Coordinates of C-alpha atoms and ligand atoms in Angstrom, one line a residue:
X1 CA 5.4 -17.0 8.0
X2 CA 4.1 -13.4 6.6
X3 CA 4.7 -10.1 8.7
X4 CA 2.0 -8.8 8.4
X5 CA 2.4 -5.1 7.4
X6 CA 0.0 -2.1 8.1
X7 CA 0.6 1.2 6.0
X8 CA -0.3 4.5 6.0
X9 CA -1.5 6.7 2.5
X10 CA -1.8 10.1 3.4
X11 CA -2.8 10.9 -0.3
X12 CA -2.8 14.8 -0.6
X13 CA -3.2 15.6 3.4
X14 CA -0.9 17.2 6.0
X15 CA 1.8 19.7 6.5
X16 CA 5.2 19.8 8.1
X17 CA 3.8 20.7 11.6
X18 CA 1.0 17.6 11.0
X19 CA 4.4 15.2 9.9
X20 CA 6.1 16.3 13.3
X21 CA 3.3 15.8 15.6
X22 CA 1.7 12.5 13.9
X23 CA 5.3 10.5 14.7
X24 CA 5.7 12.2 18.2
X25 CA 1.9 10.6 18.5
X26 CA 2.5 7.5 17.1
X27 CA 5.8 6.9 18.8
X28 CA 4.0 7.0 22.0
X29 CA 1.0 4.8 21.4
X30 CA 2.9 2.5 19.3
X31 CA 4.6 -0.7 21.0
X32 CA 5.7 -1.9 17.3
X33 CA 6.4 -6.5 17.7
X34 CA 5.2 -8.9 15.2
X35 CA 4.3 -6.1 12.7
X36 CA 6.0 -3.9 10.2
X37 CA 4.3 -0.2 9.4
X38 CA 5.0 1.8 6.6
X39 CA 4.2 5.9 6.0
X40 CA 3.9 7.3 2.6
X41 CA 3.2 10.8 3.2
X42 CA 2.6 13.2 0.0
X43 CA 6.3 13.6 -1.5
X44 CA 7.4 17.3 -0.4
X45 CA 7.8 15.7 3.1
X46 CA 9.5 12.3 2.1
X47 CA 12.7 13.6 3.4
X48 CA 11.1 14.8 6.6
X49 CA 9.3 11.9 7.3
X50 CA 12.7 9.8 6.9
X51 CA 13.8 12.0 9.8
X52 CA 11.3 12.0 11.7
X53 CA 10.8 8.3 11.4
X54 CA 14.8 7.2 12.7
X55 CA 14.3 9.3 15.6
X56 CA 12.5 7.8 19.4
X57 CA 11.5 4.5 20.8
X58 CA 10.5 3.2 17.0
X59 CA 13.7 4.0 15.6
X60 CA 13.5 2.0 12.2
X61 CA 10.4 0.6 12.7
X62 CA 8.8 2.9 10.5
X63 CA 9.5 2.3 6.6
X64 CA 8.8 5.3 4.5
X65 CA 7.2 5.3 1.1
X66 CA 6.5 7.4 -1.9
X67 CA 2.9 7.4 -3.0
X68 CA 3.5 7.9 -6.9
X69 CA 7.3 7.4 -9.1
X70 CA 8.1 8.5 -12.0
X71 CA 8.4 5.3 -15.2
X72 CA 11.7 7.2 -15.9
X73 CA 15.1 6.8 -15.0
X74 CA 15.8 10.0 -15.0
X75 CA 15.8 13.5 -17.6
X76 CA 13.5 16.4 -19.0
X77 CA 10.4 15.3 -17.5
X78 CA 8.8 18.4 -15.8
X79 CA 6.9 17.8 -12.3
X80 CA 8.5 13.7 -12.4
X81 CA 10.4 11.8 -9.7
X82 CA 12.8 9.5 -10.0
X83 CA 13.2 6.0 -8.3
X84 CA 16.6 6.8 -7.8
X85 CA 15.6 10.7 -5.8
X86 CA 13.5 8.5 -3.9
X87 CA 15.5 5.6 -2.9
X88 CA 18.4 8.4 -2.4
X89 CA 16.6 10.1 1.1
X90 CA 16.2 6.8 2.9
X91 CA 12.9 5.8 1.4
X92 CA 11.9 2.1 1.2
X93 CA 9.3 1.4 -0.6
X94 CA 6.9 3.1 -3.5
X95 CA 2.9 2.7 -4.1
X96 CA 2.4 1.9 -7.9
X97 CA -1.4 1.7 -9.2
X98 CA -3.2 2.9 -6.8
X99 CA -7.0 3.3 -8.2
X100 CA -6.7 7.0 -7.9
X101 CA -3.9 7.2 -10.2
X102 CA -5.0 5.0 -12.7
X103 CA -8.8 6.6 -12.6
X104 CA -7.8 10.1 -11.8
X105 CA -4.7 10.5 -14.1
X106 CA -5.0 7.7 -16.8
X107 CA -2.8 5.4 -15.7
X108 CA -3.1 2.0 -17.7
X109 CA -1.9 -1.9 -17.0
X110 CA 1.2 -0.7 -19.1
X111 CA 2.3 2.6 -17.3
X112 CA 1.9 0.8 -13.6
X113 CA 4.0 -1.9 -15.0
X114 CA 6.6 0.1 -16.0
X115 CA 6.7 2.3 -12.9
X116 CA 6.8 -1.4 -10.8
X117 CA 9.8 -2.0 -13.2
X118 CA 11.2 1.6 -12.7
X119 CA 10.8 1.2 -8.3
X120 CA 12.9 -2.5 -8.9
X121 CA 15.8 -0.7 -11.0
X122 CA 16.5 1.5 -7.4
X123 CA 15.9 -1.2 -5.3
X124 CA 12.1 0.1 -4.0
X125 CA 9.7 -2.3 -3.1
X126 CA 6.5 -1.3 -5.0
X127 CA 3.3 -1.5 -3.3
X128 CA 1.2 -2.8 -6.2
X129 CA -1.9 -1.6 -5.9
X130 CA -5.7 -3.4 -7.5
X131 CA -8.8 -3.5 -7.5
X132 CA -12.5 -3.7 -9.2
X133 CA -14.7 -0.9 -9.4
X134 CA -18.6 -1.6 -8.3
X135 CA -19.5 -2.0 -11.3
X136 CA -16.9 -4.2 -12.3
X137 CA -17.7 -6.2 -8.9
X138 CA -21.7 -6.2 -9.9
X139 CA -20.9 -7.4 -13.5
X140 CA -18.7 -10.4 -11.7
X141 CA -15.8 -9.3 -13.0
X142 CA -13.7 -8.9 -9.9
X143 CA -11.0 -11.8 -10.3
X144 CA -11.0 -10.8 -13.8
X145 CA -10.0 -7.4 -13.4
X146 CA -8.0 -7.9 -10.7
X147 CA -5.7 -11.1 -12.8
X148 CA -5.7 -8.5 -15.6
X149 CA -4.0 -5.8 -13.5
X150 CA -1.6 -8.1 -12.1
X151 CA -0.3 -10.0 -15.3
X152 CA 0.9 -7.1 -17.0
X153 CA 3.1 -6.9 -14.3
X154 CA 3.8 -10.2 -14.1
X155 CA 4.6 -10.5 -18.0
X156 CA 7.0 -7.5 -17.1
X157 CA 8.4 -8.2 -14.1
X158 CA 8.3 -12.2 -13.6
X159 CA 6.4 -13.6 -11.8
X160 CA 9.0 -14.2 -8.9
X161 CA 9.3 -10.4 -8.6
X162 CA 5.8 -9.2 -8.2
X163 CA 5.6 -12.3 -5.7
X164 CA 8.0 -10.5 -4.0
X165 CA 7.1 -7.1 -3.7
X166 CA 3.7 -6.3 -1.5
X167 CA 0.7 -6.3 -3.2
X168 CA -2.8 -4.5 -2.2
X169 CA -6.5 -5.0 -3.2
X170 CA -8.4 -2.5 -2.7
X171 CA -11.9 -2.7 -4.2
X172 CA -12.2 0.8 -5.5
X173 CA -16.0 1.2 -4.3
X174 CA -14.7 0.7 -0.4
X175 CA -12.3 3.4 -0.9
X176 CA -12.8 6.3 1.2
X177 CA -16.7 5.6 1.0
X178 CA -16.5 4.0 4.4
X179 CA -18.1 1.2 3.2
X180 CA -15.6 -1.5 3.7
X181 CA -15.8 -5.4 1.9
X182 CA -16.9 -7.5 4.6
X183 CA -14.1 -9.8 5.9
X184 CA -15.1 -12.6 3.8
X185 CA -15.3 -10.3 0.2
X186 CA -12.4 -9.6 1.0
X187 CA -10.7 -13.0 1.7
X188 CA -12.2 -14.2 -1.6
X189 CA -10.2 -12.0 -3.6
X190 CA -6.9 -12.4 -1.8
X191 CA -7.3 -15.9 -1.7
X192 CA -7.6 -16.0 -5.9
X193 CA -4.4 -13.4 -6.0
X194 CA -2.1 -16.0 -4.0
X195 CA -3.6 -18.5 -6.1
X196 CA -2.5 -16.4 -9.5
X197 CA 0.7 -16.1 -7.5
X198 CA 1.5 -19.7 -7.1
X199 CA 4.1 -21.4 -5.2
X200 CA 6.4 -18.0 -4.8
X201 CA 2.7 -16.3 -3.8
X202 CA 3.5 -18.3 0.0
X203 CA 5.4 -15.1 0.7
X204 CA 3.7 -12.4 -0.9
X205 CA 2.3 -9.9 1.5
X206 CA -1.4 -9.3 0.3
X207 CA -3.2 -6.0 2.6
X208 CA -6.5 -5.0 1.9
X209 CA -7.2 -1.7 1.9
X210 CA -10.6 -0.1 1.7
X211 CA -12.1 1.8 4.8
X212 CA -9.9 0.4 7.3
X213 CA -10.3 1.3 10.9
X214 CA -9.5 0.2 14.4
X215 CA -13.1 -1.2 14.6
X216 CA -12.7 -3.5 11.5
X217 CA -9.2 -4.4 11.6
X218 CA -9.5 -7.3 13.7
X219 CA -12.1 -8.5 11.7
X220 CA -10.3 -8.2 8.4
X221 CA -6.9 -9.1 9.4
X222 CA -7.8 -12.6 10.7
X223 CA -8.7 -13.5 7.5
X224 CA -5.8 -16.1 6.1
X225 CA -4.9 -14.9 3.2
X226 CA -5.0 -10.7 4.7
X227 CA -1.6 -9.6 5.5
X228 CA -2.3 -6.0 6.6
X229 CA -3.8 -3.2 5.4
X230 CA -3.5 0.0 3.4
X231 CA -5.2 2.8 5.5
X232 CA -6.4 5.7 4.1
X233 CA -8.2 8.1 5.7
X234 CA -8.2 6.5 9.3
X235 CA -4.2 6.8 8.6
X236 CA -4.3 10.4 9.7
X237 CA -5.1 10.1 13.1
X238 CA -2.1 8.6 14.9
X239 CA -3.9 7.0 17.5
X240 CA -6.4 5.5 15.3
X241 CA -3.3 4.5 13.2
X242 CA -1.3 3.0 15.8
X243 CA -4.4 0.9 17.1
X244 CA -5.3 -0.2 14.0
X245 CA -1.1 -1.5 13.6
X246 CA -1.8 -3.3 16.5
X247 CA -4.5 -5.4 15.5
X248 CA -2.4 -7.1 13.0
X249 CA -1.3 -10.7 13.7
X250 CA 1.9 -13.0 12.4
X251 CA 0.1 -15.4 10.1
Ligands
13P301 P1 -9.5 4.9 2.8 O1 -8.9 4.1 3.9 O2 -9.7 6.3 3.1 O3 -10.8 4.2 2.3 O4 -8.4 4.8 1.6 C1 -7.9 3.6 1.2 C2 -6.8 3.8 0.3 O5 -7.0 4.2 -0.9 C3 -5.5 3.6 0.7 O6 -4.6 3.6 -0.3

């Protein structure tokens, strides 16, 4: 059995006053069984958001993760952050390859790899993030893409590692467009990403993410091979946020 896991990307949004009040919110709406949730708020409020996170009714519930790492162990690398800095103020977990960093900042197959490698060294689970652009997906390329991103992991990593760390697929034309991949889009491509999995793929916690909101979470998340989901902008609203957590099912 997966638990399923929903998770929250704030990308570049909020404040300390905006981390305070969004887990007062959600600690109230939020009645936390049968799911795990995850926050990975920008990283100036990491450390705050570990606080803020061990305190209430949801003590512990909430896993906090870093949205970018650095492929480095450590040194002169102006601006970078360690694994280590970030497993070292309670976080958990670590997004590597999201489509923005690899479209906005030139992030290739090699770089995510060796930040998924760098995450594992400091015993983060990396969030491994893929996905097909629209014209990728019109050129039927999507599996293709998608296999590509996750081998050079795998040929990195093993594949009994990226099997165990979380992965996401997020088609990159459903990302904040509101346009979301129906249900059954959707399915298709996490079904073929177990499949590349194998046997140790059983386990792997596959979320879509992609314009997720309380009104299509149900939809998505009954889909077999959806473990959760990887919410964006509908992540900033804590209410929204906790209802969408609660639309996620054991599987
Ligand atoms: P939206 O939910 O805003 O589409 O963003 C999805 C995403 O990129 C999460 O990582």
């Amino acid at each position: 059995m997966r638990v399923p896991l929903v998770a929250a990307n704030w990308k570049m949004h909020g404040s300390r006053s905006f981390v305070a009040s969004f887990f007062e919110e959600f600690s109230a709406g939020f009645s936390g069984t049968g799911v795990e949730v995850a926050v990975f708020p920008p990283a100036v409020y990491l450390d705050q958001a570990v606080q803020e996170s061990a305190r209430g009714n949801f003590a512990n519930i909430v896993a906090i993760g870093a949205q970018n790492v650095s492929h480095k162990a450590g040194g002169a690398f102006t601006g970078e952050v360690a694994a280590q800095m970030i497993a070292d103020i309670g976080c958990s977990l670590v997004l590597v390859g999201h489509s923005e960093r690899r479209n906005l900042y030139g992030e290739s197959n090699q770089l995510v790899a060796a930040k998924f490698m760098a995450a594992l060294e400091s015993d983060l689970i990396p969030v491994l993030c893929v996905g097909e652009s629209l014209d990728e997906r019109e050129n039927g390329e999507t599996v293709s893409v998608v296999g590509e991103q996750l081998k050079s992991v795998i040929d990195a990593a093993g594949l009994e590692k990226v099997a165990a760390a979380v992965i996401a697929y997020e088609p990159v034309w459903a990302i904040g467009t509101g346009v979301t991949a129906t249900p059954e889009q959707a399915q298709e491509v996490h079904g073929a990403i177990r499949e590349l999995l194998g046997e140790p793929g059983q386990k792997t916690r596959i979320l879509y993410g992609g314009s997720v909101k309380a009104a299509n979470a149900d939809a998505l998340f009954s889909q077999p091979d959806i473990d959760g989901g990887l919410v964006g902008g509908a992540s900033l609203n804590a209410e929204e946020f906790s209802a969408i957590c609660k639309k996620a099912h054991s599987s």
